[in-house]
GROMACS .gro file of C-alpha atoms in nm:
model
  361
    1MET     CA    1   0.730   4.158  -5.973
    2SER     CA    2   0.491   4.156  -5.677
    3SER     CA    3   0.567   4.207  -5.308
    4ASN     CA    4   0.380   4.284  -4.988
    5TYR     CA    5   0.650   4.527  -4.875
    6MET     CA    6   0.919   4.723  -5.055
    7GLU     CA    7   1.177   4.986  -4.965
    8VAL     CA    8   1.330   5.208  -5.235
    9TYR     CA    9   1.632   5.422  -5.154
   10PHE     CA   10   1.768   5.658  -5.421
   11TYR     CA   11   2.102   5.828  -5.370
   12MET     CA   12   2.301   6.072  -5.582
   13ASP     CA   13   2.617   6.269  -5.516
   14GLU     CA   14   2.636   6.631  -5.621
   15PRO     CA   15   2.948   6.646  -5.841
   16GLY     CA   16   3.204   6.903  -5.746
   17LEU     CA   17   3.481   7.057  -5.952
   18VAL     CA   18   3.791   6.870  -6.063
   19PRO     CA   19   4.084   6.994  -5.849
   20GLU     CA   20   4.418   7.101  -5.988
   21ARG     CA   21   4.587   6.808  -5.813
   22PRO     CA   22   4.440   6.464  -5.737
   23VAL     CA   23   4.291   6.435  -5.390
   24LEU     CA   24   4.451   6.146  -5.199
   25LEU     CA   25   4.284   5.965  -4.910
   26GLN     CA   26   4.447   5.744  -4.650
   27LEU     CA   27   4.254   5.430  -4.556
   28ALA     CA   28   4.246   5.269  -4.212
   29ASN     CA   29   4.504   5.011  -4.317
   30GLY     CA   30   4.745   5.283  -4.427
   31ASP     CA   31   4.690   5.257  -4.802
   32VAL     CA   32   4.671   5.585  -4.994
   33VAL     CA   33   4.415   5.599  -5.277
   34GLU     CA   34   4.255   5.865  -5.493
   35SER     CA   35   3.909   5.987  -5.401
   36ALA     CA   36   3.624   5.790  -5.561
   37PRO     CA   37   3.417   5.946  -5.840
   38PRO     CA   38   3.061   6.067  -5.768
   39ILE     CA   39   2.811   5.784  -5.733
   40TRP     CA   40   2.439   5.750  -5.790
   41GLY     CA   41   2.202   5.458  -5.788
   42VAL     CA   42   1.898   5.295  -5.634
   43ASP     CA   43   1.872   5.032  -5.359
   44ILE     CA   44   1.554   4.820  -5.350
   45LYS     CA   45   1.465   4.587  -5.063
   46CYS     CA   46   1.173   4.344  -5.092
   47GLY     CA   47   0.989   4.195  -4.794
   48LYS     CA   48   0.747   3.906  -4.756
   49GLY     CA   49   0.539   3.767  -5.041
   50THR     CA   50   0.790   3.864  -5.309
   51ASP     CA   51   0.754   3.692  -5.647
   52PHE     CA   52   0.956   3.760  -5.961
   53SER     CA   53   0.815   3.646  -6.296
   54TYR     CA   54   1.017   3.674  -6.614
   55GLY     CA   55   1.058   3.498  -6.945
   56PRO     CA   56   1.084   3.539  -7.323
   57TRP     CA   57   0.761   3.738  -7.358
   58ALA     CA   58   0.855   3.982  -7.080
   59ASP     CA   59   1.206   4.017  -7.225
   60ARG     CA   60   1.064   4.110  -7.565
   61GLN     CA   61   0.851   4.382  -7.402
   62ARG     CA   62   1.162   4.513  -7.225
   63ASP     CA   63   1.342   4.521  -7.560
   64HIS     CA   64   1.054   4.712  -7.723
   65LEU     CA   65   1.053   4.971  -7.444
   66PHE     CA   66   1.431   5.009  -7.456
   67ARG     CA   67   1.424   5.060  -7.832
   68PHE     CA   68   1.144   5.316  -7.799
   69PHE     CA   69   1.319   5.531  -7.537
   70PHE     CA   70   1.677   5.463  -7.654
   71PRO     CA   71   1.657   5.386  -8.027
   72PRO     CA   72   1.986   5.264  -8.178
   73ASN     CA   73   2.157   5.519  -8.403
   74TYR     CA   74   2.400   5.266  -8.560
   75LYS     CA   75   2.691   5.505  -8.512
   76ASN     CA   76   3.034   5.443  -8.365
   77LEU     CA   77   3.082   5.541  -8.002
   78GLU     CA   78   3.313   5.821  -7.900
   79VAL     CA   79   3.547   5.792  -7.604
   80THR     CA   80   3.428   6.009  -7.315
   81PRO     CA   81   3.687   6.286  -7.260
   82GLN     CA   82   3.841   6.319  -6.916
   83PRO     CA   83   3.720   6.628  -6.727
   84LYS     CA   84   3.981   6.899  -6.690
   85PRO     CA   85   4.059   7.093  -6.371
   86GLY     CA   86   3.770   7.329  -6.309
   87ASP     CA   87   3.514   7.108  -6.490
   88ARG     CA   88   3.237   6.917  -6.315
   89ARG     CA   89   3.331   6.565  -6.205
   90GLN     CA   90   3.157   6.287  -6.396
   91MET     CA   91   2.937   6.002  -6.286
   92GLN     CA   92   3.096   5.681  -6.412
   93SER     CA   93   2.812   5.434  -6.357
   94PHE     CA   94   2.456   5.393  -6.235
   95ASP     CA   95   2.424   5.119  -5.972
   96ILE     CA   96   2.109   4.916  -5.905
   97ARG     CA   97   2.082   4.676  -5.612
   98LEU     CA   98   1.783   4.451  -5.543
   99SER     CA   99   1.776   4.232  -5.232
  100THR     CA  100   1.523   4.014  -5.049
  101LEU     CA  101   1.458   4.043  -4.676
  102ASN     CA  102   1.257   3.720  -4.667
  103GLU     CA  103   1.205   3.411  -4.877
  104ALA     CA  104   1.099   3.478  -5.236
  105THR     CA  105   1.012   3.293  -5.557
  106ILE     CA  106   1.128   3.329  -5.916
  107ASP     CA  107   0.921   3.198  -6.209
  108ILE     CA  108   1.070   3.173  -6.559
  109LEU     CA  109   0.774   3.126  -6.793
  110PHE     CA  110   0.773   3.028  -7.162
  111THR     CA  111   0.533   2.868  -7.407
  112LYS     CA  112   0.538   2.588  -7.661
  113ASN     CA  113   0.238   2.510  -7.880
  114LYS     CA  114   0.031   2.752  -7.669
  115GLU     CA  115   0.116   2.556  -7.353
  116THR     CA  116   0.282   2.737  -7.065
  117ASN     CA  117   0.595   2.583  -6.913
  118ALA     CA  118   0.788   2.714  -6.616
  119VAL     CA  119   1.100   2.690  -6.406
  120HIS     CA  120   1.003   2.759  -6.045
  121ILE     CA  121   1.278   2.871  -5.805
  122ASN     CA  122   1.256   2.929  -5.429
  123ILE     CA  123   1.528   3.149  -5.277
  124GLY     CA  124   1.611   3.241  -4.920
  125ALA     CA  125   1.644   3.573  -4.743
  126GLY     CA  126   1.957   3.771  -4.826
  127SER     CA  127   1.960   3.694  -5.198
  128TYR     CA  128   2.054   3.994  -5.407
  129LEU     CA  129   2.108   4.131  -5.757
  130GLU     CA  130   2.346   4.413  -5.853
  131VAL     CA  131   2.351   4.585  -6.192
  132THR     CA  132   2.619   4.833  -6.298
  133LEU     CA  133   2.531   5.046  -6.601
  134PRO     CA  134   2.836   5.238  -6.731
  135TRP     CA  135   2.792   5.609  -6.789
  136ILE     CA  136   3.118   5.670  -6.975
  137VAL     CA  137   3.288   5.514  -7.278
  138LEU     CA  138   3.649   5.395  -7.245
  139GLN     CA  139   3.911   5.325  -7.511
  140ASP     CA  140   3.777   4.971  -7.568
  141GLY     CA  141   3.408   5.056  -7.529
  142TYR     CA  142   3.200   4.987  -7.219
  143THR     CA  143   3.090   4.685  -7.015
  144THR     CA  144   2.759   4.626  -6.841
  145LYS     CA  145   2.789   4.405  -6.532
  146ILE     CA  146   2.529   4.198  -6.349
  147THR     CA  147   2.629   4.016  -6.031
  148GLY     CA  148   2.441   3.854  -5.747
  149GLN     CA  149   2.389   3.557  -5.522
  150LEU     CA  150   2.092   3.329  -5.453
  151LEU     CA  151   2.077   3.163  -5.112
  152HIS     CA  152   1.917   2.825  -5.032
  153LEU     CA  153   1.802   2.776  -5.388
  154GLU     CA  154   1.545   2.508  -5.478
  155ALA     CA  155   1.449   2.478  -5.846
  156THR     CA  156   1.178   2.264  -6.006
  157THR     CA  157   1.026   2.244  -6.354
  158SER     CA  158   0.674   2.202  -6.488
  159LEU     CA  159   0.767   1.859  -6.625
  160GLN     CA  160   0.616   1.550  -6.467
  161TYR     CA  161   0.962   1.481  -6.319
  162ARG     CA  162   0.984   1.810  -6.131
  163SER     CA  163   1.318   1.790  -5.951
  164LEU     CA  164   1.591   2.009  -6.102
  165ALA     CA  165   1.842   2.155  -5.854
  166GLU     CA  166   1.916   2.245  -5.493
  167SER     CA  167   2.205   2.463  -5.383
  168GLU     CA  168   2.314   2.629  -5.063
  169THR     CA  169   2.447   2.926  -5.261
  170LEU     CA  170   2.456   3.020  -5.628
  171GLU     CA  171   2.670   3.313  -5.737
  172TYR     CA  172   2.624   3.452  -6.087
  173THR     CA  173   2.806   3.709  -6.297
  174VAL     CA  174   2.712   3.845  -6.639
  175LYS     CA  175   2.943   4.079  -6.831
  176CYS     CA  176   2.837   4.230  -7.165
  177HIS     CA  177   3.117   4.412  -7.346
  178TYR     CA  178   3.029   4.653  -7.627
  179PRO     CA  179   3.310   4.786  -7.854
  180LEU     CA  180   3.329   5.134  -8.001
  181VAL     CA  181   3.210   5.020  -8.345
  182TRP     CA  182   2.844   4.919  -8.320
  183ASN     CA  183   2.868   4.609  -8.544
  184HIS     CA  184   3.204   4.479  -8.420
  185HIS     CA  185   3.234   4.155  -8.224
  186GLN     CA  186   3.076   4.161  -7.878
  187CYS     CA  187   3.176   3.932  -7.590
  188TRP     CA  188   2.917   3.822  -7.335
  189GLN     CA  189   3.025   3.619  -7.032
  190LEU     CA  190   2.810   3.416  -6.795
  191SER     CA  191   2.965   3.259  -6.484
  192LEU     CA  192   2.772   3.044  -6.236
  193THR     CA  193   2.926   2.917  -5.912
  194GLY     CA  194   2.727   2.684  -5.690
  195CYS     CA  195   2.823   2.549  -5.350
  196LYS     CA  196   2.683   2.229  -5.197
  197ALA     CA  197   2.460   2.170  -5.497
  198THR     CA  198   2.246   1.874  -5.603
  199THR     CA  199   2.139   1.857  -5.966
  200HIS     CA  200   1.887   1.615  -6.118
  201LEU     CA  201   1.930   1.537  -6.488
  202VAL     CA  202   1.702   1.348  -6.726
  203TYR     CA  203   1.705   1.354  -7.104
  204THR     CA  204   1.372   1.539  -7.114
  205HIS     CA  205   1.554   1.841  -6.971
  206VAL     CA  206   1.738   1.875  -7.305
  207ASP     CA  207   1.414   1.930  -7.497
  208PHE     CA  208   1.271   2.141  -7.214
  209PHE     CA  209   1.554   2.395  -7.213
  210GLN     CA  210   1.579   2.384  -7.593
  211ASP     CA  211   1.216   2.498  -7.607
  212LEU     CA  212   1.304   2.778  -7.362
  213VAL     CA  213   1.593   2.893  -7.582
  214ASN     CA  214   1.379   2.876  -7.897
  215ASP     CA  215   1.106   3.088  -7.737
  216TRP     CA  216   1.364   3.338  -7.611
  217ALA     CA  217   1.532   3.368  -7.951
  218SER     CA  218   1.442   3.662  -8.171
  219LYS     CA  219   1.126   3.619  -8.377
  220SER     CA  220   1.232   3.869  -8.644
  221ARG     CA  221   1.378   3.752  -8.973
  222PRO     CA  222   1.760   3.770  -8.998
  223ASP     CA  223   1.885   4.094  -9.154
  224ILE     CA  224   2.250   4.128  -9.251
  225LEU     CA  225   2.231   4.509  -9.229
  226HIS     CA  226   2.159   4.485  -8.855
  227PHE     CA  227   2.370   4.176  -8.781
  228VAL     CA  228   2.613   4.205  -8.489
  229PRO     CA  229   2.856   3.916  -8.420
  230TYR     CA  230   2.888   3.808  -8.060
  231THR     CA  231   3.011   3.517  -7.849
  232TRP     CA  232   2.867   3.377  -7.528
  233LYS     CA  233   3.133   3.244  -7.288
  234ILE     CA  234   2.955   3.024  -7.033
  235SER     CA  235   3.117   2.873  -6.726
  236LEU     CA  236   2.956   2.655  -6.457
  237LEU     CA  237   3.152   2.574  -6.141
  238LEU     CA  238   3.007   2.350  -5.870
  239LYS     CA  239   3.186   2.303  -5.538
  240GLU     CA  240   3.083   1.997  -5.336
  241CYS     CA  241   2.816   1.874  -5.572
  242GLU     CA  242   2.595   1.580  -5.666
  243VAL     CA  243   2.466   1.507  -6.017
  244VAL     CA  244   2.181   1.256  -5.994
  245THR     CA  245   2.049   1.068  -6.299
  246VAL     CA  246   1.774   0.809  -6.346
  247SER     CA  247   1.879   0.464  -6.471
  248ASN     CA  248   1.558   0.263  -6.493
  249GLN     CA  249   1.518  -0.023  -6.737
  250TYR     CA  250   1.341   0.070  -7.063
  251ASN     CA  251   1.387   0.441  -6.974
  252TRP     CA  252   1.064   0.476  -6.777
  253ILE     CA  253   1.057   0.726  -6.487
  254ASP     CA  254   0.844   0.712  -6.174
  255CYS     CA  255   0.718   1.069  -6.123
  256SER     CA  256   0.528   1.008  -5.800
  257SER     CA  257   0.556   1.281  -5.540
  258THR     CA  258   0.650   1.029  -5.268
  259ASN     CA  259   0.806   0.683  -5.252
  260GLN     CA  260   0.951   0.691  -5.602
  261GLU     CA  261   1.073   0.357  -5.737
  262ASN     CA  262   1.356   0.488  -5.953
  263ASN     CA  263   1.704   0.347  -5.989
  264HIS     CA  264   1.966   0.621  -5.967
  265VAL     CA  265   2.327   0.670  -6.066
  266ALA     CA  266   2.490   0.978  -5.915
  267PHE     CA  267   2.826   1.148  -5.958
  268CYS     CA  268   2.954   1.321  -5.644
  269GLY     CA  269   3.265   1.535  -5.635
  270ASP     CA  270   3.451   1.814  -5.465
  271LEU     CA  271   3.462   2.016  -5.787
  272LEU     CA  272   3.284   2.012  -6.123
  273ASP     CA  273   3.382   2.260  -6.394
  274VAL     CA  274   3.186   2.290  -6.720
  275SER     CA  275   3.279   2.561  -6.972
  276PHE     CA  276   3.195   2.622  -7.336
  277ASP     CA  277   3.158   2.900  -7.592
  278LEU     CA  278   2.861   2.974  -7.817
  279PRO     CA  279   3.006   3.160  -8.118
  280PHE     CA  280   2.755   3.357  -8.324
  281ILE     CA  281   3.012   3.535  -8.537
  282ASP     CA  282   2.885   3.457  -8.889
  283PHE     CA  283   2.560   3.553  -9.056
  284LEU     CA  284   2.346   3.239  -9.111
  285PRO     CA  285   2.640   2.994  -9.093
  286ASP     CA  286   2.611   2.640  -9.224
  287ILE     CA  287   2.799   2.499  -8.924
  288ILE     CA  288   2.855   2.627  -8.569
  289PRO     CA  289   3.151   2.451  -8.399
  290LEU     CA  290   3.109   2.389  -8.028
  291LYS     CA  291   3.373   2.280  -7.779
  292ILE     CA  292   3.271   2.172  -7.429
  293TRP     CA  293   3.520   2.115  -7.149
  294ILE     CA  294   3.415   1.913  -6.843
  295GLN     CA  295   3.646   1.849  -6.548
  296GLY     CA  296   3.581   1.690  -6.210
  297GLU     CA  297   3.796   1.644  -5.902
  298ALA     CA  298   3.760   1.374  -5.633
  299VAL     CA  299   3.464   1.221  -5.818
  300ASP     CA  300   3.269   0.920  -5.685
  301MET     CA  301   2.997   0.730  -5.867
  302SER     CA  302   2.716   0.606  -5.643
  303LEU     CA  303   2.435   0.362  -5.715
  304TYR     CA  304   2.090   0.347  -5.560
  305LEU     CA  305   1.830   0.072  -5.591
  306PRO     CA  306   1.478   0.124  -5.448
  307GLU     CA  307   1.331  -0.111  -5.191
  308VAL     CA  308   1.114  -0.283  -5.453
  309ASN     CA  309   1.422  -0.386  -5.652
  310THR     CA  310   1.502  -0.755  -5.595
  311SER     CA  311   1.875  -0.685  -5.615
  312ARG     CA  312   1.879  -0.418  -5.344
  313LEU     CA  313   1.953  -0.648  -5.047
  314LEU     CA  314   2.219  -0.835  -5.244
  315LEU     CA  315   2.393  -0.510  -5.340
  316LEU     CA  316   2.385  -0.377  -4.983
  317SER     CA  317   2.518  -0.706  -4.849
  318ILE     CA  318   2.811  -0.707  -5.091
  319ASP     CA  319   2.892  -0.346  -5.006
  320LYS     CA  320   2.879  -0.419  -4.632
  321ASN     CA  321   3.100  -0.729  -4.636
  322MET     CA  322   3.354  -0.649  -4.906
  323LYS     CA  323   3.717  -0.600  -4.805
  324LEU     CA  324   3.918  -0.335  -4.986
  325VAL     CA  325   4.280  -0.243  -4.933
  326SER     CA  326   4.343   0.126  -4.992
  327ASN     CA  327   4.674   0.308  -4.990
  328ARG     CA  328   4.517   0.621  -4.854
  329THR     CA  329   4.252   0.704  -4.599
  330LYS     CA  330   3.932   0.814  -4.763
  331ALA     CA  331   3.829   1.152  -4.627
  332SER     CA  332   3.465   1.220  -4.554
  333LYS     CA  333   3.288   1.419  -4.822
  334TRP     CA  334   2.982   1.636  -4.828
  335ARG     CA  335   2.664   1.455  -4.933
  336ARG     CA  336   2.302   1.571  -4.931
  337LYS     CA  337   2.120   1.289  -5.106
  338CYS     CA  338   2.376   1.016  -5.181
  339VAL     CA  339   2.439   0.900  -4.825
  340LYS     CA  340   2.504   0.540  -4.723
  341SER     CA  341   2.229   0.541  -4.459
  342GLN     CA  342   1.972   0.597  -4.736
  343GLY     CA  343   2.086   0.293  -4.934
  344TRP     CA  344   2.344   0.453  -5.165
  345VAL     CA  345   2.652   0.248  -5.256
  346ASP     CA  346   2.982   0.395  -5.383
  347CYS     CA  347   3.101   0.184  -5.675
  348TRP     CA  348   3.365   0.396  -5.850
  349SER     CA  349   3.613   0.667  -5.755
  350VAL     CA  350   3.870   0.877  -5.939
  351PRO     CA  351   4.087   1.169  -5.817
  352ILE     CA  352   4.047   1.371  -6.136
  353VAL     CA  353   3.861   1.322  -6.463
  354ALA     CA  354   3.837   1.545  -6.771
  355LEU     CA  355   3.625   1.526  -7.085
  356SER     CA  356   3.655   1.734  -7.401
  357VAL     CA  357   3.361   1.731  -7.644
  358ARG     CA  358   3.367   1.879  -7.993
  359TYR     CA  359   3.040   1.910  -8.180
  360ASN     CA  360   2.942   2.074  -8.508
  361TYR     CA  361   2.588   2.208  -8.497
   0.00000   0.00000   0.00000
C-alpha cells in the first residue's frame, strides 16, 4: 500500500470489573440494553495518491508471516469461560477499519508463464474496509468477518479487451467460520452486492480468472495429515444491472480504445442473483459436484450493431416503426450503456427467468 497522506487512530478501553448485576442502559428511543463490552481497534484513513496492490504472491507472504508469529498447534479450541463478578471484563474482538478520503486504486497482480497480469480497479472517496477479529471462542467456534463497500467502482483487466465492470456501489461481506476441532468442516461465505452495475463478459475472462485462481492456489503438495475440509458459499447480487457480451461473427473482437466496431448483446434487469457452492470436503476427490443457480427479474435483451454494420439502419427502422400491443405499460428502467439514443434495440423481455446448472468437475 502507498499513500501521500495517512491518519492512524488507535483506541482501547481499559476493562473494568464485572459487576454483581448486569448494568442496563436506556437508549434515546427508550430501549433498555446491557452495556457493551470493552472495545479496541485501529482506524486508518488514507488521503490522495492511495494505491493498494495485492495478489497471490503477497498473500503467500502474509501466510508465511502469520505462520511464523502464530504457528498452528493442531489442537482443539477451548470455549472461553465467561468472566465472573469481580473479574476483569474481556475484549471480545479487535476491529480494523480502513477508509479512503479521496479516489484510490486497487491492483490485483498475478503471473502466468512469467508474465504479469492484473485487474485494475478505481474506487471513489468514501470506500471502506472493516475487519472484525474475534478474541473469544464460543460454543460453536469463532467467526472472522470482513465487510466493506466500494464506491464508483471501475474495473479493467490487462487483456487486450480491457473492459470488465462499472458499479455505483459494491458491498462485500466475507465470513470465515472455524469450529472447535481444528480439522472439522469450515464454512466460508462471500457475498457481493452491486447497485447500478455494468459488466462486460467475453470468453477470455474464463481463462483469465482461472489463471488467477491457479496462481492463488497453494503450491505445496497435498498432505492428508494437514487437510481441513471447507466449503465456499458464494453469492452475487446485482440490482439494476447490465451484462454486455460481444457477438461478432467468427468470434473476433475489436479491442480499439475508441470507435469499436463490435456487435453486442446485453441483458438488462432489475435484479440478477447468482449463487453457488465450492465444496472442498474430500481429500483429492475424483469428482467435485457444482450447482449454480442464476435468477433474473424484469430482464430485457438488447441488441447493438455498430455504424459500419450494413444491417444497422434496417434494424433501427424496424424498431422505430413496429407496432406492439402490450397489456401493461412498460416502466422506465435504469440504463447506463444500453440506451436507445445510442443505437440499442430491445428485442426480448421476460418478467422472471431462472437457470439451474449442475456440473461435475
